[in-house]
mmCIF file of C-alpha atoms in Angstrom:
data_model
loop_
_atom_site.group_PDB
_atom_site.id
_atom_site.type_symbol
_atom_site.label_atom_id
_atom_site.label_comp_id
_atom_site.label_asym_id
_atom_site.label_seq_id
_atom_site.Cartn_x
_atom_site.Cartn_y
_atom_site.Cartn_z
ATOM 1 C CA MET A 191 10.840 -11.251 -19.192
ATOM 2 C CA LEU A 192 11.153 -7.991 -17.323
ATOM 3 C CA PRO A 193 13.320 -5.339 -18.958
ATOM 4 C CA ALA A 194 16.681 -4.780 -17.289
ATOM 5 C CA MET A 195 16.391 -2.432 -14.317
ATOM 6 C CA GLN A 196 18.851 -0.936 -11.890
ATOM 7 C CA GLU A 197 18.814 -2.140 -8.277
ATOM 8 C CA LEU A 198 17.210 -0.170 -5.484
ATOM 9 C CA HIS A 199 19.566 1.834 -3.293
ATOM 10 C CA VAL A 200 20.002 0.165 0.106
ATOM 11 C CA SER A 201 19.641 2.577 3.044
ATOM 12 C CA ASN A 202 20.742 0.414 5.985
ATOM 13 C CA ASP A 203 23.950 2.373 6.511
ATOM 14 C CA ILE A 204 22.079 5.671 6.961
ATOM 15 C CA LEU A 205 19.243 4.445 9.167
ATOM 16 C CA ASP A 206 20.431 6.485 12.162
ATOM 17 C CA ASN A 207 21.651 9.480 10.162
ATOM 18 C CA ARG A 208 18.670 11.806 9.862
ATOM 19 C CA VAL A 209 20.414 14.221 7.474
ATOM 20 C CA ALA A 210 21.469 11.419 5.135
ATOM 21 C CA LEU A 211 18.022 9.806 5.308
ATOM 22 C CA GLU A 212 16.324 13.043 4.328
ATOM 23 C CA ALA A 213 18.803 13.577 1.480
ATOM 24 C CA ALA A 214 18.180 10.068 0.113
ATOM 25 C CA TRP A 215 14.425 10.570 0.435
ATOM 26 C CA ASP A 216 14.574 13.867 -1.430
ATOM 27 C CA ARG A 217 16.755 12.354 -4.160
ATOM 28 C CA ASP A 218 15.063 8.965 -4.652
ATOM 29 C CA GLY A 219 11.538 9.114 -3.210
ATOM 30 C CA TYR A 220 12.047 5.899 -1.217
ATOM 31 C CA TRP A 221 14.173 4.023 1.300
ATOM 32 C CA PHE A 222 14.946 0.335 0.938
ATOM 33 C CA PHE A 223 16.144 -1.562 3.997
ATOM 34 C CA ARG A 224 17.554 -5.089 3.905
ATOM 35 C CA GLY A 225 16.781 -7.503 6.758
ATOM 36 C CA VAL A 226 15.649 -4.886 9.287
ATOM 37 C CA LEU A 227 12.277 -6.401 10.203
ATOM 38 C CA ASP A 228 12.275 -9.213 12.730
ATOM 39 C CA THR A 229 12.027 -12.373 10.633
ATOM 40 C CA GLU A 230 10.134 -14.299 13.310
ATOM 41 C CA ALA A 231 7.454 -11.588 13.352
ATOM 42 C CA VAL A 232 7.344 -11.680 9.548
ATOM 43 C CA GLU A 233 7.032 -15.480 9.640
ATOM 44 C CA ARG A 234 4.085 -15.265 12.043
ATOM 45 C CA LEU A 235 2.357 -12.908 9.613
ATOM 46 C CA ARG A 236 3.238 -15.112 6.644
ATOM 47 C CA SER A 237 1.835 -18.207 8.353
ATOM 48 C CA LYS A 238 -1.591 -16.539 8.476
ATOM 49 C CA PHE A 239 -1.437 -16.015 4.706
ATOM 50 C CA LEU A 240 -0.405 -19.621 4.140
ATOM 51 C CA ASP A 241 -3.139 -21.009 6.399
ATOM 52 C CA GLU A 242 -5.768 -18.968 4.578
ATOM 53 C CA ILE A 243 -4.789 -19.956 1.056
ATOM 54 C CA ALA A 244 -4.243 -23.595 2.072
ATOM 55 C CA GLN A 245 -7.871 -23.694 3.290
ATOM 56 C CA LEU A 246 -8.891 -22.612 -0.195
ATOM 57 C CA GLY A 247 -7.064 -25.599 -1.685
ATOM 58 C CA VAL A 248 -4.828 -23.547 -3.975
ATOM 59 C CA ILE A 249 -1.670 -24.685 -2.157
ATOM 60 C CA SER A 250 -0.929 -27.851 -0.211
ATOM 61 C CA PRO A 251 -1.170 -27.539 3.585
ATOM 62 C CA GLY A 252 2.247 -26.979 5.080
ATOM 63 C CA ASP A 253 3.902 -26.080 1.771
ATOM 64 C CA PRO A 254 6.528 -23.486 2.814
ATOM 65 C CA ILE A 255 6.910 -21.982 -0.673
ATOM 66 C CA ALA A 256 3.159 -21.726 -1.467
ATOM 67 C CA ARG A 257 3.363 -23.575 -4.787
ATOM 68 C CA TYR A 258 0.118 -23.214 -6.772
ATOM 69 C CA SER A 259 -1.867 -26.464 -6.845
ATOM 70 C CA GLY A 260 -3.646 -25.704 -10.099
ATOM 71 C CA LYS A 261 -7.102 -25.514 -8.540
ATOM 72 C CA SER A 262 -9.496 -23.100 -10.214
ATOM 73 C CA LEU A 263 -9.117 -19.496 -9.061
ATOM 74 C CA SER A 264 -12.693 -18.575 -9.962
ATOM 75 C CA GLU A 265 -13.599 -18.087 -6.297
ATOM 76 C CA PHE A 266 -10.204 -16.983 -5.026
ATOM 77 C CA PRO A 267 -10.403 -13.765 -2.935
ATOM 78 C CA PHE A 268 -7.769 -11.718 -4.758
ATOM 79 C CA ARG A 269 -8.058 -8.895 -2.197
ATOM 80 C CA MET A 270 -7.752 -11.446 0.620
ATOM 81 C CA GLU A 271 -10.922 -10.218 2.298
ATOM 82 C CA PRO A 272 -10.783 -12.902 5.045
ATOM 83 C CA LEU A 273 -7.416 -11.544 6.210
ATOM 84 C CA ALA A 274 -8.644 -7.973 5.908
ATOM 85 C CA ALA A 275 -11.674 -8.767 8.064
ATOM 86 C CA ARG A 276 -9.384 -10.150 10.783
ATOM 87 C CA LYS A 277 -7.170 -7.021 10.658
ATOM 88 C CA ILE A 278 -4.060 -9.138 10.994
ATOM 89 C CA TRP A 279 -1.906 -6.049 10.448
ATOM 90 C CA LYS A 280 -2.641 -4.915 14.016
ATOM 91 C CA PRO A 281 -0.817 -7.682 15.908
ATOM 92 C CA PHE A 282 2.032 -7.454 13.396
ATOM 93 C CA VAL A 283 2.750 -3.743 13.923
ATOM 94 C CA ALA A 284 2.295 -4.260 17.684
ATOM 95 C CA GLU A 285 5.144 -6.807 17.744
ATOM 96 C CA PRO A 286 7.823 -5.132 19.920
ATOM 97 C CA ALA A 287 10.596 -5.551 17.355
ATOM 98 C CA ILE A 288 8.451 -4.148 14.534
ATOM 99 C CA HIS A 289 7.359 -1.211 16.687
ATOM 100 C CA ARG A 290 10.969 -0.482 17.635
ATOM 101 C CA PHE A 291 12.120 -0.366 14.026
ATOM 102 C CA PHE A 292 9.455 2.083 12.902
ATOM 103 C CA THR A 293 9.905 4.251 15.987
ATOM 104 C CA ARG A 294 13.625 4.355 15.204
ATOM 105 C CA LEU A 295 13.029 5.200 11.547
ATOM 106 C CA LEU A 296 10.445 7.910 12.198
ATOM 107 C CA ALA A 297 12.109 9.298 15.336
ATOM 108 C CA ASP A 298 8.540 9.347 16.648
ATOM 109 C CA GLU A 299 5.744 6.991 17.581
ATOM 110 C CA PRO A 300 4.206 5.454 14.441
ATOM 111 C CA PHE A 301 0.611 6.301 13.533
ATOM 112 C CA TRP A 302 -0.750 3.466 11.409
ATOM 113 C CA ILE A 303 -3.343 4.238 8.744
ATOM 114 C CA PRO A 304 -5.507 1.150 8.185
ATOM 115 C CA THR A 305 -5.174 1.228 4.404
ATOM 116 C CA VAL A 306 -3.739 -2.246 4.067
ATOM 117 C CA GLU A 307 -3.346 -4.545 1.081
ATOM 118 C CA TYR A 308 -2.862 -8.252 1.710
ATOM 119 C CA ARG A 309 -1.445 -9.767 -1.440
ATOM 120 C CA ALA A 310 -1.349 -13.472 -2.213
ATOM 121 C CA THR A 311 -0.889 -13.174 -5.944
ATOM 122 C CA PRO A 312 -1.140 -16.439 -7.893
ATOM 123 C CA PRO A 313 0.822 -17.231 -11.041
ATOM 124 C CA ALA A 314 -0.478 -15.230 -14.002
ATOM 125 C CA GLN A 315 -3.068 -17.146 -15.968
ATOM 126 C CA ASP A 316 -2.725 -14.957 -19.067
ATOM 127 C CA ARG A 317 0.899 -14.260 -19.959
ATOM 128 C CA SER A 318 0.059 -12.328 -23.099
ATOM 129 C CA ARG A 319 -0.767 -9.225 -21.062
ATOM 130 C CA PRO A 320 1.814 -6.608 -19.965
ATOM 131 C CA ARG A 321 3.594 -7.516 -16.722
ATOM 132 C CA PHE A 322 2.999 -4.154 -15.061
ATOM 133 C CA ASP A 323 -0.300 -4.355 -13.170
ATOM 134 C CA TYR A 324 -1.326 -0.718 -12.624
ATOM 135 C CA VAL A 325 1.150 2.145 -12.466
ATOM 136 C CA HIS A 326 -0.047 4.763 -9.995
ATOM 137 C CA GLN A 327 0.850 7.383 -7.394
ATOM 138 C CA ASP A 328 -0.893 6.907 -4.053
ATOM 139 C CA GLY A 329 -0.866 10.633 -3.326
ATOM 140 C CA PHE A 330 -3.205 11.315 -6.234
ATOM 141 C CA TYR A 331 -5.947 9.357 -4.484
ATOM 142 C CA ASN A 332 -5.130 10.510 -0.926
ATOM 143 C CA ALA A 333 -4.573 14.280 -0.999
ATOM 144 C CA GLY A 334 -4.062 15.634 2.495
ATOM 145 C CA ILE A 335 -2.760 12.408 4.063
ATOM 146 C CA PRO A 336 1.063 12.644 3.932
ATOM 147 C CA PHE A 337 1.706 8.999 4.754
ATOM 148 C CA LEU A 338 4.644 6.756 3.961
ATOM 149 C CA ILE A 339 3.906 3.555 2.021
ATOM 150 C CA CYS A 340 5.433 0.434 3.592
ATOM 151 C CA TRP A 341 5.733 -2.586 1.295
ATOM 152 C CA ILE A 342 6.736 -5.768 3.097
ATOM 153 C CA PRO A 343 7.681 -8.992 1.265
ATOM 154 C CA LEU A 344 6.772 -12.148 3.195
ATOM 155 C CA ALA A 345 8.817 -14.574 1.092
ATOM 156 C CA GLU A 346 11.618 -14.319 -1.453
ATOM 157 C CA ILE A 347 10.367 -12.403 -4.488
ATOM 158 C CA ASP A 348 12.616 -12.563 -7.539
ATOM 159 C CA ALA A 349 12.037 -11.293 -11.069
ATOM 160 C CA ASP A 350 9.891 -14.326 -11.973
ATOM 161 C CA VAL A 351 7.652 -13.906 -8.914
ATOM 162 C CA GLY A 352 7.359 -10.204 -9.763
ATOM 163 C CA GLY A 353 6.791 -7.946 -6.812
ATOM 164 C CA LEU A 354 7.227 -4.205 -6.593
ATOM 165 C CA VAL A 355 8.856 -1.869 -9.098
ATOM 166 C CA LEU A 356 9.112 1.867 -8.491
ATOM 167 C CA ALA A 357 10.182 4.922 -10.459
ATOM 168 C CA GLU A 358 13.142 6.511 -8.733
ATOM 169 C CA GLY A 359 13.207 10.302 -8.375
ATOM 170 C CA LEU A 360 9.794 10.995 -9.914
ATOM 171 C CA HIS A 361 8.097 11.920 -6.629
ATOM 172 C CA LYS A 362 8.890 15.627 -6.993
ATOM 173 C CA GLY A 363 7.166 16.248 -10.288
ATOM 174 C CA PRO A 364 3.476 16.687 -11.065
ATOM 175 C CA TYR A 365 0.981 13.868 -10.855
ATOM 176 C CA LEU A 366 1.131 11.716 -13.973
ATOM 177 C CA HIS A 367 -2.501 10.586 -13.783
ATOM 178 C CA ASP A 368 -4.696 11.494 -16.758
ATOM 179 C CA LEU A 369 -7.449 13.820 -15.503
ATOM 180 C CA SER A 370 -9.482 13.214 -18.648
ATOM 181 C CA GLN A 371 -10.144 9.560 -17.755
ATOM 182 C CA PRO A 372 -12.360 9.296 -14.660
ATOM 183 C CA PRO A 373 -12.963 7.606 -12.315
ATOM 184 C CA LEU A 374 -9.488 6.016 -11.931
ATOM 185 C CA PHE A 375 -7.520 8.577 -13.976
ATOM 186 C CA PRO A 376 -4.828 6.054 -15.039
ATOM 187 C CA ILE A 377 -1.228 7.035 -15.757
ATOM 188 C CA PRO A 378 -0.755 6.800 -19.550
ATOM 189 C CA ASP A 379 1.617 4.228 -20.995
ATOM 190 C CA GLY A 380 5.058 5.728 -21.411
ATOM 191 C CA ALA A 381 4.546 8.570 -18.933
ATOM 192 C CA VAL A 382 7.233 7.016 -16.716
ATOM 193 C CA PRO A 383 10.584 6.872 -18.534
ATOM 194 C CA ALA A 384 11.972 3.344 -18.713
ATOM 195 C CA HIS A 385 15.294 4.364 -17.156
ATOM 196 C CA ALA A 386 13.572 5.355 -13.883
ATOM 197 C CA TRP A 387 12.267 1.902 -12.934
ATOM 198 C CA ARG A 388 13.990 0.086 -10.045
ATOM 199 C CA ARG A 389 13.545 -3.277 -8.323
ATOM 200 C CA THR A 390 15.518 -6.016 -6.576
ATOM 201 C CA THR A 391 15.117 -9.552 -5.279
ATOM 202 C CA TYR A 392 13.217 -9.116 -2.023
ATOM 203 C CA ARG A 393 13.473 -11.344 1.048
ATOM 204 C CA PRO A 394 11.659 -11.658 4.391
ATOM 205 C CA GLY A 395 12.897 -8.935 6.726
ATOM 206 C CA ASP A 396 13.206 -6.364 3.928
ATOM 207 C CA VAL A 397 10.960 -3.314 3.679
ATOM 208 C CA VAL A 398 10.482 -0.616 1.054
ATOM 209 C CA ILE A 399 9.297 2.769 2.322
ATOM 210 C CA MET A 400 7.979 4.980 -0.491
ATOM 211 C CA HIS A 401 6.953 8.607 -0.879
ATOM 212 C CA LEU A 402 3.235 8.793 -1.573
ATOM 213 C CA ASN A 403 3.932 10.406 -4.972
ATOM 214 C CA THR A 404 6.470 7.814 -6.168
ATOM 215 C CA PRO A 405 5.040 6.007 -9.233
ATOM 216 C CA HIS A 406 5.003 2.262 -8.684
ATOM 217 C CA THR A 407 3.253 -0.951 -9.641
ATOM 218 C CA GLY A 408 3.106 -4.634 -8.980
ATOM 219 C CA VAL A 409 4.499 -7.004 -11.589
ATOM 220 C CA ALA A 410 2.656 -10.088 -12.842
ATOM 221 C CA ASN A 411 3.763 -13.342 -11.244
ATOM 222 C CA TYR A 412 5.443 -15.654 -13.779
ATOM 223 C CA SER A 413 6.545 -18.275 -11.217
ATOM 224 C CA ASP A 414 4.814 -21.469 -10.042
ATOM 225 C CA ARG A 415 4.029 -20.136 -6.546
ATOM 226 C CA PHE A 416 2.002 -17.426 -4.862
ATOM 227 C CA ARG A 417 3.589 -14.029 -4.250
ATOM 228 C CA LEU A 418 3.093 -13.002 -0.612
ATOM 229 C CA SER A 419 3.359 -9.418 0.596
ATOM 230 C CA MET A 420 1.574 -6.788 2.642
ATOM 231 C CA ASP A 421 1.562 -3.041 2.237
ATOM 232 C CA ILE A 422 0.427 -0.549 4.839
ATOM 233 C CA ARG A 423 0.670 3.202 5.447
ATOM 234 C CA VAL A 424 2.339 4.959 8.374
ATOM 235 C CA MET A 425 2.957 8.499 9.614
ATOM 236 C CA ALA A 426 4.763 10.073 12.515
ATOM 237 C CA ALA A 427 2.211 10.411 15.313
ATOM 238 C CA SER A 428 3.087 14.081 15.787
ATOM 239 C CA GLY A 429 2.234 14.870 12.146
ATOM 240 C CA ASN A 430 -1.019 15.996 10.561
ATOM 241 C CA THR A 431 -2.692 12.622 10.922
ATOM 242 C CA PRO A 432 -6.176 11.897 9.522
ATOM 243 C CA ILE A 433 -9.126 10.853 11.635
ATOM 244 C CA VAL A 434 -9.696 7.110 11.587
ATOM 245 C CA GLY A 435 -13.129 6.291 12.929
ATOM 246 C CA ASN A 436 -16.809 6.034 12.100
ATOM 247 C CA ILE A 437 -19.350 8.307 10.449
ATOM 248 C CA THR A 438 -21.965 9.548 12.926
ATOM 249 C CA SER A 439 -24.034 11.504 10.383
ATOM 250 C CA ILE A 440 -23.873 12.562 6.743
ATOM 251 C CA THR A 441 -25.896 15.024 4.626
ATOM 252 C CA GLN A 442 -25.591 16.310 1.067
ATOM 253 C CA ARG A 443 -22.516 18.392 1.886
ATOM 254 C CA GLU A 444 -21.434 17.566 5.458
ATOM 255 C CA VAL A 445 -20.090 14.540 7.276
ATOM 256 C CA ALA A 446 -19.560 14.062 11.006
ATOM 257 C CA VAL A 447 -17.067 11.511 12.305
ATOM 258 C CA GLN A 448 -15.984 10.103 15.648
ATOM 259 C CA GLY A 449 -12.355 9.017 15.683
ATOM 260 C CA GLU A 450 -10.912 6.005 17.466
ATOM 261 C CA ASP A 451 -8.492 8.334 19.275
ATOM 262 C CA GLY A 452 -11.214 10.668 20.580
ATOM 263 C CA ARG A 453 -11.012 13.289 17.851
ATOM 264 C CA SER A 454 -14.319 14.182 16.209
ATOM 265 C CA GLY A 455 -15.902 16.874 14.105
ATOM 266 C CA THR A 456 -18.218 17.882 11.302
ATOM 267 C CA PHE A 457 -16.660 18.689 7.934
ATOM 268 C CA THR A 458 -17.916 19.994 4.596
ATOM 269 C CA PHE A 459 -17.147 18.353 1.266
ATOM 270 C CA ASP A 460 -17.215 19.740 -2.276
ATOM 271 C CA GLU A 461 -16.009 19.029 -5.812
ATOM 272 C CA SER A 462 -12.376 19.174 -4.702
ATOM 273 C CA THR A 463 -12.892 16.363 -2.160
ATOM 274 C CA TYR A 464 -11.453 13.032 -3.272
ATOM 275 C CA SER A 465 -14.066 10.620 -1.994
ATOM 276 C CA ARG A 466 -12.655 7.213 -2.821
ATOM 277 C CA GLY A 467 -14.737 4.173 -3.634
ATOM 278 C CA LEU A 468 -13.753 0.566 -3.068
ATOM 279 C CA ASP A 469 -12.228 0.407 -6.554
ATOM 280 C CA GLY A 470 -10.057 3.465 -5.909
ATOM 281 C CA GLY A 471 -12.123 5.632 -8.237
ATOM 282 C CA LYS A 472 -13.451 9.051 -7.319
ATOM 283 C CA VAL A 473 -17.075 9.048 -6.139
ATOM 284 C CA PRO A 474 -19.111 11.836 -7.775
ATOM 285 C CA LEU A 475 -20.030 14.587 -5.327
ATOM 286 C CA ASP A 476 -23.772 13.960 -5.345
ATOM 287 C CA GLU A 477 -23.267 10.233 -4.751
ATOM 288 C CA ILE A 478 -21.180 10.616 -1.582
ATOM 289 C CA PRO A 479 -24.206 10.573 0.784
ATOM 290 C CA MET A 480 -25.403 7.377 -0.901
ATOM 291 C CA ARG A 481 -22.030 5.600 -0.793
ATOM 292 C CA PHE A 482 -21.325 6.359 2.870
ATOM 293 C CA GLN A 483 -23.679 5.737 5.771
ATOM 294 C CA PRO A 484 -23.662 6.384 9.543
ATOM 295 C CA GLY A 485 -21.600 3.690 11.216
ATOM 296 C CA ASP A 486 -19.247 3.204 8.261
ATOM 297 C CA GLU A 487 -15.559 3.020 9.129
ATOM 298 C CA VAL A 488 -13.658 5.742 7.283
ATOM 299 C CA ILE A 489 -10.413 7.642 7.003
ATOM 300 C CA LEU A 490 -10.953 11.389 6.776
ATOM 301 C CA ALA A 491 -8.383 14.074 6.061
ATOM 302 C CA SER A 492 -9.346 17.737 6.204
ATOM 303 C CA HIS A 493 -8.042 21.253 5.803
ATOM 304 C CA GLU A 494 -9.722 24.206 7.522
ATOM 305 C CA GLY A 495 -12.922 22.227 8.030
ATOM 306 C CA ARG A 496 -13.136 20.916 4.456
ATOM 307 C CA VAL A 497 -12.723 17.238 3.611
ATOM 308 C CA THR A 498 -9.757 16.593 1.327
ATOM 309 C CA VAL A 499 -10.087 12.790 1.418
ATOM 310 C CA LEU A 500 -12.940 10.572 2.552
ATOM 311 C CA ARG A 501 -12.418 6.878 2.025
ATOM 312 C CA PRO A 502 -13.030 3.429 3.466
ATOM 313 C CA PRO A 503 -9.983 1.890 5.166
ATOM 314 C CA HIS A 504 -9.437 -0.682 2.411
#
């Protein structure tokens, strides 16, 4: 069982009140909106998840609640690489109703950062382990990219199914990650006070928008069905957006990129650069030229010509 937690604050009534939105953001480190995303658009996205996992035989074709069939998960793609390869987030955020909501929320055109997680989380096979998956703060791994985290449930997610829990109001303090434990620098057990955790029962059409420094984690799935959700990052287009594009050249201390939007440049990197590997860990400085090659798709944030973050888009 999950420990008792307070409910998330619902922000629907302040959606068009910029002053109140900013006050809630400063106080809580998140906004939670009920039923604001077009449910037909969400259903179209969800159907792609269901089709993919049905092909793997872990649910029955056409099962609307994605009940686990019991088939071995030894070859199950837990990061949903087939969906990632198809970039199914792009048609979803291009849906007119979805675009309108985020434009309304941001009071600007949305700039989507292709750091996307497609989650089809099966029932936990080992229920002796703690239910919290991995408590973390996204900002620790993405310095210089002031994005908003958007977590979107694609089906009802109650306490048994698990879902997202976040630590309210802890976005203003220092990073909680342990710098003595590379390469992932985990947040130590107990660093987040128990009274700060928040969650709710999520439904299609809901969305949680989090500050990049808000501690959060997924919760192990104790139901009989798959947990379906997608999280993606967004910024206001007029903000200090990173370059999303491809490496054109890389040396021991410099990387050149060509962005999808026409921006390009050559940037230096050093020990302070957070070069992120596929596992989220920090790539040692001397290994960066070996981990990244010309042609690789990357997200690059910089400050005064120096790379603050260099990472693949997944």
